[in-house]
Amino acid sequence: MSISSDKTELFARMPVRRAVIKQIIPAIASQMIMLIYNLADTYFVGMLNDPNQTAAITVVGSTAILLTAISNLFGIGGASMIAASLGRNEPHKARQTAGIAFWCGIGSALFFAVLFAVLARPILMLCGATADTYVYTWEYAQWLLIWGAPFTIISTLLANLIRSEGNASAASFGISFGCILNIILDPFFVLPQFLGLGAGGAGMATAISNLVSALFFLGYLTVRRHDTILSLSPLHLKHIGEHIRPVLAVGFPSAIQYVLTMVANSALMKTVSAYPTEALAAVGIVKKLDQVPLFFSIGVASGLLPLLAFNHAAGNHERRSHAFRFGVTISVSFSLLCLLCYELFAPFLTGLFMDDPVTVGYAADFLRIAVIAMPMVAVCYPMIIQFQAMRQVKEALIASLIRKGMLDFPLLFLMNAILPLYGCVMVQPIVDFIALVVVIVFYRRIQKQQRASAQIS
């Protein structure tokens, strides 16, 4: 059996629910471990009981979303096109796409690191750093966004490409390995009884762990080069004119969503920075906790992407639709469980991050508001991924713009004026409700068009 035909077993012939579970469980696991490692920075820095350092982690975290945007531009776009090429039985195009996505990702990563190094101060101040927090913000940012940026982008990009041919377990292991290493390193770099580097130490631990993760993926592809579709040869760049436009078109909605998330979060941090530092630190804690259902939904969507793209390209829309519905059911169920737990145990959960009553009081109130959005995100995010898998670029882009960017800014100013501080946290649930309505309307229209085309043919 050829490599390409062997890769289609999971996507084309395995029972749908089994195929979905096999794809999404490793993706969810890696996202959950990635979440824990994101929480680890906030947790261990929070143990210092210094709101300025916790606020610094929050400010840089909003900027670090740009790294995910770059990796998704080529990772999501490349993965979708690789899976679609396999669905059309064109393995040579899958190999070419993998090489192009990888080298474009490396180039973009290096460009980002250099650009941020030049513009670090104005960017960080714009994102909410203050005179009290800037020193800590820079110490954390230089490791996360300059020295560690290429490794972060490469590891996430390669995980998406490896997942695109059905090797979700390998992708999950590589990401999880780096995240676990980061969790182990954090206390040694951060806490005063060890190296005592504070926020800067957290950034250093993250950079090292992402380097190890990137090296794992490169080693994996080298060892498995004879039984993988993926090829990272720079010689594939001669086909860049043929493949880069569809890769960018499919990946752009995901990238722009993360860019706008960064801008929206930065605007939120800048607005909240006008209030007590404890409120800004509280927003950072809430942003970590509400990532639990968000990362779960991202894991579901990431696992579904190649399955959806393959079956769409192969013309098997019934299997694609079945896989999507099953995946979203899992995503929504988990988000509802999180909503219940967060509403009931908000003070306890936020108190795990900092022993400061004022910060915990703010955080508990903010969390109960923010988590209302999660069941809606559990549908919106996989739906946008499905639009990308189906190459419905316009729908994916519009939905991404609505969910992050188009409505956030006017609503932020309006809600802050109506209900100072607390109104800022209400923006996301409002935006996600509107986005949910839009994606459902888009999806029903696409289904109607597909049924009409099937009847004509």
Coordinates of C-alpha atoms in Angstrom, one line a residue:
M1 CA 0.0 0.0 0.0
S2 CA 1.3 3.5 -0.9
I3 CA 1.9 6.1 1.7
S4 CA -0.8 8.3 0.4
S5 CA -3.5 5.6 0.3
D6 CA -2.5 4.5 3.8
K7 CA -3.1 8.1 5.0
T8 CA -6.6 8.1 3.7
E9 CA -7.9 5.3 5.9
L10 CA -8.8 7.5 8.8
F11 CA -10.2 10.3 6.7
A12 CA -12.2 8.3 4.2
R13 CA -13.2 4.9 5.5
M14 CA -13.0 4.7 9.3
P15 CA -16.4 5.1 11.1
V16 CA -17.0 8.8 11.5
R17 CA -17.2 9.0 15.3
R18 CA -14.1 6.9 15.7
A19 CA -12.3 9.0 13.2
V20 CA -13.3 12.2 15.0
I21 CA -12.3 10.9 18.4
K22 CA -9.0 9.7 17.0
Q23 CA -8.3 13.1 15.6
I24 CA -9.6 15.4 18.3
I25 CA -8.5 13.6 21.5
P26 CA -4.8 14.1 20.9
A27 CA -5.5 17.7 19.7
I28 CA -7.5 18.4 22.8
A29 CA -4.9 16.9 25.1
S30 CA -2.2 19.0 23.6
Q31 CA -4.3 22.1 23.9
M32 CA -5.1 21.4 27.5
I33 CA -1.4 20.8 28.3
M34 CA -0.6 24.0 26.4
L35 CA -3.2 25.8 28.6
I36 CA -1.7 24.4 31.7
Y37 CA 1.7 25.8 30.6
N38 CA 0.1 29.2 29.9
L39 CA -1.4 29.1 33.4
A40 CA 1.9 28.0 34.8
D41 CA 3.5 31.4 34.0
T42 CA 0.7 33.3 35.7
Y43 CA 0.6 30.8 38.6
F44 CA 4.2 30.9 39.5
V45 CA 4.6 34.6 38.9
G46 CA 1.5 35.1 41.0
M47 CA 3.2 33.2 43.9
L48 CA 5.4 36.3 44.1
N49 CA 2.3 38.2 45.2
D50 CA 3.4 41.2 43.1
P51 CA 0.4 42.5 41.0
N52 CA 2.9 44.4 38.8
Q53 CA 4.6 41.2 37.6
T54 CA 1.3 39.4 37.1
A55 CA 0.0 42.4 35.1
A56 CA 3.2 42.3 33.0
I57 CA 2.5 38.6 32.1
T58 CA -1.0 39.7 31.1
V59 CA 0.2 42.6 28.9
V60 CA 2.7 40.4 27.0
G61 CA 0.2 37.6 26.7
S62 CA -2.0 39.7 24.5
T63 CA 0.9 40.5 22.2
A64 CA 2.1 36.9 22.1
I65 CA -1.2 36.1 20.3
L66 CA 0.6 37.4 17.1
L67 CA 2.8 34.3 17.2
T68 CA -0.2 32.1 16.9
A69 CA -1.5 34.3 14.1
I70 CA 1.6 33.7 12.1
S71 CA 1.8 30.0 12.8
N72 CA -1.9 29.6 11.9
L73 CA -1.5 31.6 8.6
F74 CA 0.8 28.9 7.3
G75 CA -0.1 26.0 9.6
I76 CA -3.9 26.1 9.2
G77 CA -3.7 27.1 5.6
G78 CA -1.0 24.5 4.8
A79 CA -2.8 21.7 6.8
S80 CA -6.1 22.4 5.0
M81 CA -4.5 22.3 1.6
I82 CA -2.4 19.2 2.4
A83 CA -5.5 17.3 3.5
A84 CA -7.5 18.6 0.5
S85 CA -4.6 17.4 -1.8
L86 CA -4.8 13.9 -0.2
G87 CA -8.6 14.0 -0.7
R88 CA -8.0 14.6 -4.5
N89 CA -5.3 11.9 -4.5
E90 CA -2.5 14.5 -5.3
P91 CA 0.3 13.6 -2.8
H92 CA 2.9 15.5 -4.8
K93 CA 1.0 18.7 -4.2
A94 CA 0.7 17.9 -0.5
R95 CA 4.5 17.6 -0.3
Q96 CA 5.0 20.9 -2.1
T97 CA 2.5 22.7 0.1
A98 CA 4.3 21.4 3.3
G99 CA 7.6 22.7 2.2
I100 CA 6.3 26.1 1.2
A101 CA 4.3 26.5 4.4
F102 CA 7.3 25.6 6.5
W103 CA 9.8 27.9 4.9
C104 CA 7.4 30.8 4.7
G105 CA 6.7 30.3 8.4
I106 CA 10.4 30.4 9.2
G107 CA 10.8 33.6 7.2
S108 CA 7.8 35.3 8.9
A109 CA 9.0 34.2 12.4
L110 CA 12.4 35.8 11.9
F111 CA 10.9 39.0 10.5
F112 CA 8.5 39.2 13.5
A113 CA 11.3 38.8 16.0
V114 CA 13.4 41.5 14.4
L115 CA 10.5 43.9 14.1
F116 CA 9.4 43.4 17.7
A117 CA 12.9 44.0 18.9
V118 CA 12.9 47.4 17.2
L119 CA 9.4 48.5 18.2
A120 CA 9.1 46.7 21.6
R121 CA 8.6 49.8 23.9
P122 CA 5.8 51.5 21.9
I123 CA 4.1 48.2 21.3
L124 CA 4.1 47.2 25.0
M125 CA 3.0 50.6 26.1
L126 CA 0.2 50.5 23.6
C127 CA -0.8 47.1 24.9
G128 CA -1.2 48.3 28.5
A129 CA 2.3 48.4 30.1
T130 CA 2.6 51.2 32.6
A131 CA 5.6 52.9 34.3
D132 CA 5.2 50.5 37.2
T133 CA 5.0 47.3 35.0
Y134 CA 7.2 48.1 32.1
V135 CA 10.5 46.7 33.5
Y136 CA 8.8 43.3 34.2
T137 CA 6.9 43.4 30.9
W138 CA 10.2 43.9 28.9
E139 CA 12.0 41.1 30.9
Y140 CA 9.2 38.7 30.0
A141 CA 8.6 39.9 26.4
Q142 CA 12.3 39.7 25.2
W143 CA 12.4 36.0 25.8
L144 CA 8.9 35.2 24.7
L145 CA 8.6 37.5 21.6
I146 CA 12.2 37.9 20.4
W147 CA 14.5 35.0 21.3
G148 CA 11.7 32.4 21.6
A149 CA 9.4 33.7 18.8
P150 CA 10.8 31.5 15.9
F151 CA 10.6 28.3 18.0
T152 CA 7.1 29.0 19.1
I153 CA 5.9 29.6 15.5
I154 CA 7.8 26.6 14.1
S155 CA 6.6 24.1 16.7
T156 CA 2.9 25.1 16.3
L157 CA 3.1 25.2 12.5
L158 CA 4.7 21.8 12.3
A159 CA 2.1 20.3 14.7
N160 CA -0.6 21.5 12.3
L161 CA 1.1 20.1 9.2
I162 CA 1.7 16.7 10.9
R163 CA -1.9 16.6 12.0
S164 CA -3.0 17.2 8.4
E165 CA -2.0 13.6 7.3
G166 CA -3.7 12.0 10.3
N167 CA -0.8 11.8 12.8
A168 CA -2.6 13.7 15.5
S169 CA -0.9 11.7 18.3
A170 CA 2.6 12.7 17.1
A171 CA 1.5 16.4 16.8
S172 CA 0.0 16.2 20.3
F173 CA 3.1 14.6 21.8
G174 CA 5.4 17.2 20.4
I175 CA 3.4 20.2 21.7
S176 CA 2.7 18.4 25.1
F177 CA 6.4 17.6 25.6
G178 CA 7.4 21.2 25.2
C179 CA 4.6 22.4 27.5
I180 CA 5.4 19.9 30.2
L181 CA 9.0 20.9 30.1
N182 CA 7.9 24.6 30.5
I183 CA 5.9 23.7 33.6
I184 CA 8.9 21.9 35.1
L185 CA 11.2 24.8 34.4
D186 CA 8.9 27.6 35.5
P187 CA 9.4 27.3 39.3
F188 CA 13.2 27.0 39.0
F189 CA 13.4 30.1 36.9
V190 CA 10.8 32.2 38.6
L191 CA 10.7 31.6 42.4
P192 CA 13.2 33.3 44.8
Q193 CA 14.3 30.1 46.4
F194 CA 15.8 29.0 43.1
L195 CA 17.0 31.4 40.3
G196 CA 14.5 34.1 41.3
L197 CA 14.2 35.7 37.9
G198 CA 10.5 36.5 38.3
A199 CA 8.6 37.3 35.1
G200 CA 11.8 37.3 33.0
G201 CA 12.5 33.8 34.2
A202 CA 9.0 32.7 33.1
G203 CA 9.7 34.0 29.6
M204 CA 13.1 32.2 29.5
A205 CA 11.5 28.9 30.5
T206 CA 8.9 29.3 27.7
A207 CA 11.6 30.0 25.1
I208 CA 13.6 26.9 26.1
S209 CA 10.6 24.6 26.0
N210 CA 9.4 25.8 22.6
L211 CA 13.0 25.3 21.2
V212 CA 12.8 21.7 22.5
S213 CA 9.4 21.2 20.9
A214 CA 10.5 22.5 17.5
L215 CA 13.6 20.2 17.6
F216 CA 11.3 17.3 18.4
F217 CA 9.2 17.9 15.3
L218 CA 12.2 18.4 13.1
G219 CA 13.7 15.2 14.4
Y220 CA 10.4 13.3 14.0
L221 CA 10.0 14.3 10.3
T222 CA 13.7 13.4 9.7
V223 CA 13.2 9.9 11.2
R224 CA 9.8 9.3 9.4
R225 CA 10.9 10.8 6.1
H226 CA 10.2 7.6 4.2
D227 CA 6.7 7.1 5.4
T228 CA 5.3 10.6 5.6
I229 CA 3.7 12.8 2.9
L230 CA 5.3 15.9 4.4
S231 CA 8.5 17.3 3.0
L232 CA 10.4 20.3 4.3
S233 CA 12.8 20.6 1.4
P234 CA 13.5 24.2 0.3
L235 CA 13.4 22.9 -3.3
H236 CA 9.6 23.1 -3.0
L237 CA 9.8 26.8 -3.0
K238 CA 10.0 26.8 -6.8
H239 CA 6.3 25.9 -6.7
I240 CA 5.4 28.8 -4.4
G241 CA 3.6 30.6 -7.2
E242 CA 1.2 27.7 -7.5
H243 CA 0.4 27.0 -3.8
I244 CA 1.0 30.1 -1.7
R245 CA -2.2 31.9 -2.6
P246 CA -4.6 29.1 -1.6
V247 CA -2.5 28.5 1.6
L248 CA -2.8 32.2 2.5
A249 CA -6.4 32.5 1.5
V250 CA -7.4 29.5 3.8
G251 CA -5.1 30.5 6.6
F252 CA -5.8 34.2 6.6
P253 CA -9.2 34.1 8.5
S254 CA -7.5 32.2 11.4
A255 CA -4.5 34.6 11.3
I256 CA -6.6 37.7 11.2
Q257 CA -8.8 36.4 14.0
Y258 CA -5.7 36.1 16.2
V259 CA -4.3 39.4 15.2
L260 CA -7.7 41.1 16.0
T261 CA -7.8 39.1 19.3
M262 CA -4.4 40.7 20.2
V263 CA -5.6 44.1 19.2
A264 CA -8.9 43.7 21.1
N265 CA -7.2 42.3 24.2
S266 CA -4.7 45.1 24.1
A267 CA -7.5 47.6 23.9
L268 CA -9.1 45.9 26.9
M269 CA -5.9 46.0 28.8
K270 CA -5.3 49.6 28.0
T271 CA -8.8 50.5 29.1
V272 CA -8.6 48.5 32.3
S273 CA -5.1 49.9 33.1
A274 CA -6.8 53.2 33.9
Y275 CA -8.3 51.4 36.9
P276 CA -6.4 49.9 39.9
T277 CA -3.5 47.6 39.1
E278 CA -5.4 44.8 40.9
A279 CA -8.2 45.1 38.3
L280 CA -5.6 44.6 35.4
A281 CA -4.1 41.6 37.2
A282 CA -7.6 40.2 37.7
V283 CA -8.3 40.4 34.0
G284 CA -5.1 38.5 33.4
I285 CA -6.3 35.7 35.7
V286 CA -9.7 35.6 34.1
K287 CA -8.1 35.4 30.6
K288 CA -6.2 32.4 31.8
L289 CA -9.2 30.6 33.3
D290 CA -11.6 31.2 30.4
Q291 CA -9.0 29.7 28.1
V292 CA -10.0 26.2 29.4
P293 CA -13.2 25.9 27.4
L294 CA -11.6 28.0 24.6
F295 CA -8.6 25.8 24.2
F296 CA -10.8 22.7 24.3
S297 CA -12.8 24.1 21.4
I298 CA -9.6 25.0 19.5
G299 CA -8.4 21.4 20.1
V300 CA -11.7 20.0 18.6
A301 CA -11.5 22.4 15.6
S302 CA -7.8 21.6 15.0
G303 CA -8.5 17.9 15.1
L304 CA -11.5 18.3 12.8
L305 CA -9.8 20.4 10.2
P306 CA -8.0 17.8 8.1
L307 CA -11.0 15.4 8.3
L308 CA -13.3 18.1 7.1
A309 CA -10.9 19.4 4.3
F310 CA -10.3 15.8 3.0
N311 CA -13.9 14.9 2.7
H312 CA -14.9 18.2 1.2
A313 CA -12.2 17.9 -1.5
A314 CA -13.3 14.3 -2.0
G315 CA -17.0 15.4 -2.4
N316 CA -18.2 13.4 0.6
H317 CA -20.3 16.1 2.2
E318 CA -22.4 13.8 4.3
R319 CA -19.4 12.4 6.1
R320 CA -18.0 15.9 6.5
S321 CA -21.2 17.2 8.0
H322 CA -21.5 14.2 10.3
A323 CA -18.0 14.7 11.6
F324 CA -18.6 18.4 12.2
R325 CA -21.8 17.8 14.1
F326 CA -20.3 15.2 16.4
G327 CA -17.2 17.4 17.1
V328 CA -19.3 20.4 17.9
T329 CA -21.5 18.4 20.3
I330 CA -18.4 17.4 22.3
S331 CA -17.2 21.0 22.3
V332 CA -20.4 22.6 23.5
S333 CA -20.9 19.9 26.2
F334 CA -17.6 20.7 27.7
S335 CA -18.1 24.5 27.6
L336 CA -21.5 24.1 29.4
L337 CA -19.7 22.1 32.1
C338 CA -17.1 24.9 32.5
L339 CA -19.8 27.5 32.7
L340 CA -21.5 25.7 35.6
C341 CA -18.2 25.2 37.5
Y342 CA -17.0 28.7 37.0
E343 CA -20.3 30.3 38.1
L344 CA -20.3 28.2 41.3
F345 CA -16.7 28.3 42.2
A346 CA -15.4 31.6 40.8
P347 CA -13.8 32.9 44.1
F348 CA -12.0 29.7 44.8
L349 CA -10.7 29.2 41.2
T350 CA -9.4 32.8 40.9
G351 CA -7.9 32.6 44.4
L352 CA -5.6 29.8 43.2
F353 CA -3.6 32.4 41.3
M354 CA -3.0 35.1 43.9
D355 CA -3.4 35.6 47.6
D356 CA -4.6 39.2 47.3
P357 CA -8.3 39.8 48.3
V358 CA -8.8 42.8 46.1
T359 CA -7.5 41.1 43.0
V360 CA -9.5 37.9 43.7
G361 CA -12.7 39.9 44.3
Y362 CA -12.3 41.6 40.9
A363 CA -11.4 38.3 39.2
A364 CA -14.3 36.4 40.6
D365 CA -16.8 39.0 39.3
F366 CA -15.1 39.2 35.9
L367 CA -15.0 35.4 35.5
R368 CA -18.7 35.0 36.0
I369 CA -19.4 37.5 33.3
A370 CA -16.7 36.3 30.8
V371 CA -17.6 32.6 30.9
I372 CA -21.1 33.3 29.5
A373 CA -19.5 33.5 26.0
M374 CA -17.9 30.0 26.1
P375 CA -20.8 27.9 24.8
M376 CA -21.1 30.3 21.8
V377 CA -17.4 30.1 21.2
A378 CA -17.7 26.3 21.3
V379 CA -19.8 26.6 18.1
C380 CA -18.2 29.6 16.4
Y381 CA -14.6 28.5 16.4
P382 CA -15.2 25.0 14.9
M383 CA -17.6 26.6 12.4
I384 CA -15.0 29.1 11.2
I385 CA -12.5 26.2 10.8
Q386 CA -15.1 24.3 8.8
F387 CA -15.5 27.3 6.5
Q388 CA -11.8 27.2 5.9
A389 CA -11.7 23.5 5.3
M390 CA -14.5 24.0 2.7
R391 CA -12.5 27.0 1.2
Q392 CA -15.4 29.3 2.0
V393 CA -12.9 32.1 2.5
K394 CA -15.4 35.0 2.5
E395 CA -17.6 33.4 5.1
A396 CA -14.6 32.5 7.3
L397 CA -13.2 36.0 7.0
I398 CA -16.4 37.8 7.8
A399 CA -17.1 35.6 10.8
S400 CA -13.6 36.1 12.1
L401 CA -13.9 39.9 11.7
I402 CA -17.2 39.9 13.6
R403 CA -16.0 37.7 16.4
K404 CA -12.8 39.7 16.9
G405 CA -12.3 43.3 15.8
M406 CA -15.3 44.7 14.0
L407 CA -17.5 45.1 17.1
D408 CA -15.1 44.9 20.0
F409 CA -13.8 48.5 19.9
P410 CA -17.1 50.4 19.7
L411 CA -18.7 48.1 22.3
L412 CA -15.7 48.5 24.6
F413 CA -16.0 52.3 24.7
L414 CA -19.8 52.0 25.0
M415 CA -19.9 49.4 27.7
N416 CA -17.2 51.1 29.7
A417 CA -19.1 54.3 29.6
I418 CA -22.4 52.6 30.6
L419 CA -20.9 50.4 33.3
P420 CA -17.3 51.4 34.1
L421 CA -14.8 48.6 34.3
Y422 CA -17.3 45.7 34.5
G423 CA -18.8 46.7 31.2
C424 CA -15.4 46.0 29.6
V425 CA -15.7 42.4 30.5
M426 CA -19.2 42.1 29.1
V427 CA -18.1 42.9 25.5
Q428 CA -17.0 39.4 24.6
P429 CA -20.2 37.6 25.4
I430 CA -22.1 40.2 23.4
V431 CA -19.8 39.9 20.4
D432 CA -19.8 36.1 20.5
F433 CA -23.6 36.0 20.5
I434 CA -23.7 38.1 17.4
A435 CA -21.0 35.9 15.8
L436 CA -22.9 32.8 16.6
V437 CA -26.0 34.1 14.7
V438 CA -23.9 35.0 11.7
V439 CA -22.1 31.7 11.4
I440 CA -25.3 29.7 11.7
V441 CA -26.9 31.8 8.9
F442 CA -23.8 31.3 6.7
Y443 CA -23.7 27.5 7.3
R444 CA -27.4 27.1 6.5
R445 CA -26.9 29.0 3.3
I446 CA -23.9 26.9 2.3
Q447 CA -25.8 23.7 3.0
K448 CA -28.7 25.0 0.9
Q449 CA -26.4 25.7 -2.0
Q450 CA -24.8 22.3 -1.8
R451 CA -28.2 20.5 -1.8
A452 CA -29.2 22.6 -4.9
S453 CA -26.0 21.7 -6.7
A454 CA -26.4 18.0 -5.8
Q455 CA -30.0 18.0 -7.3
I456 CA -28.7 19.6 -10.5
S457 CA -25.9 17.1 -11.0

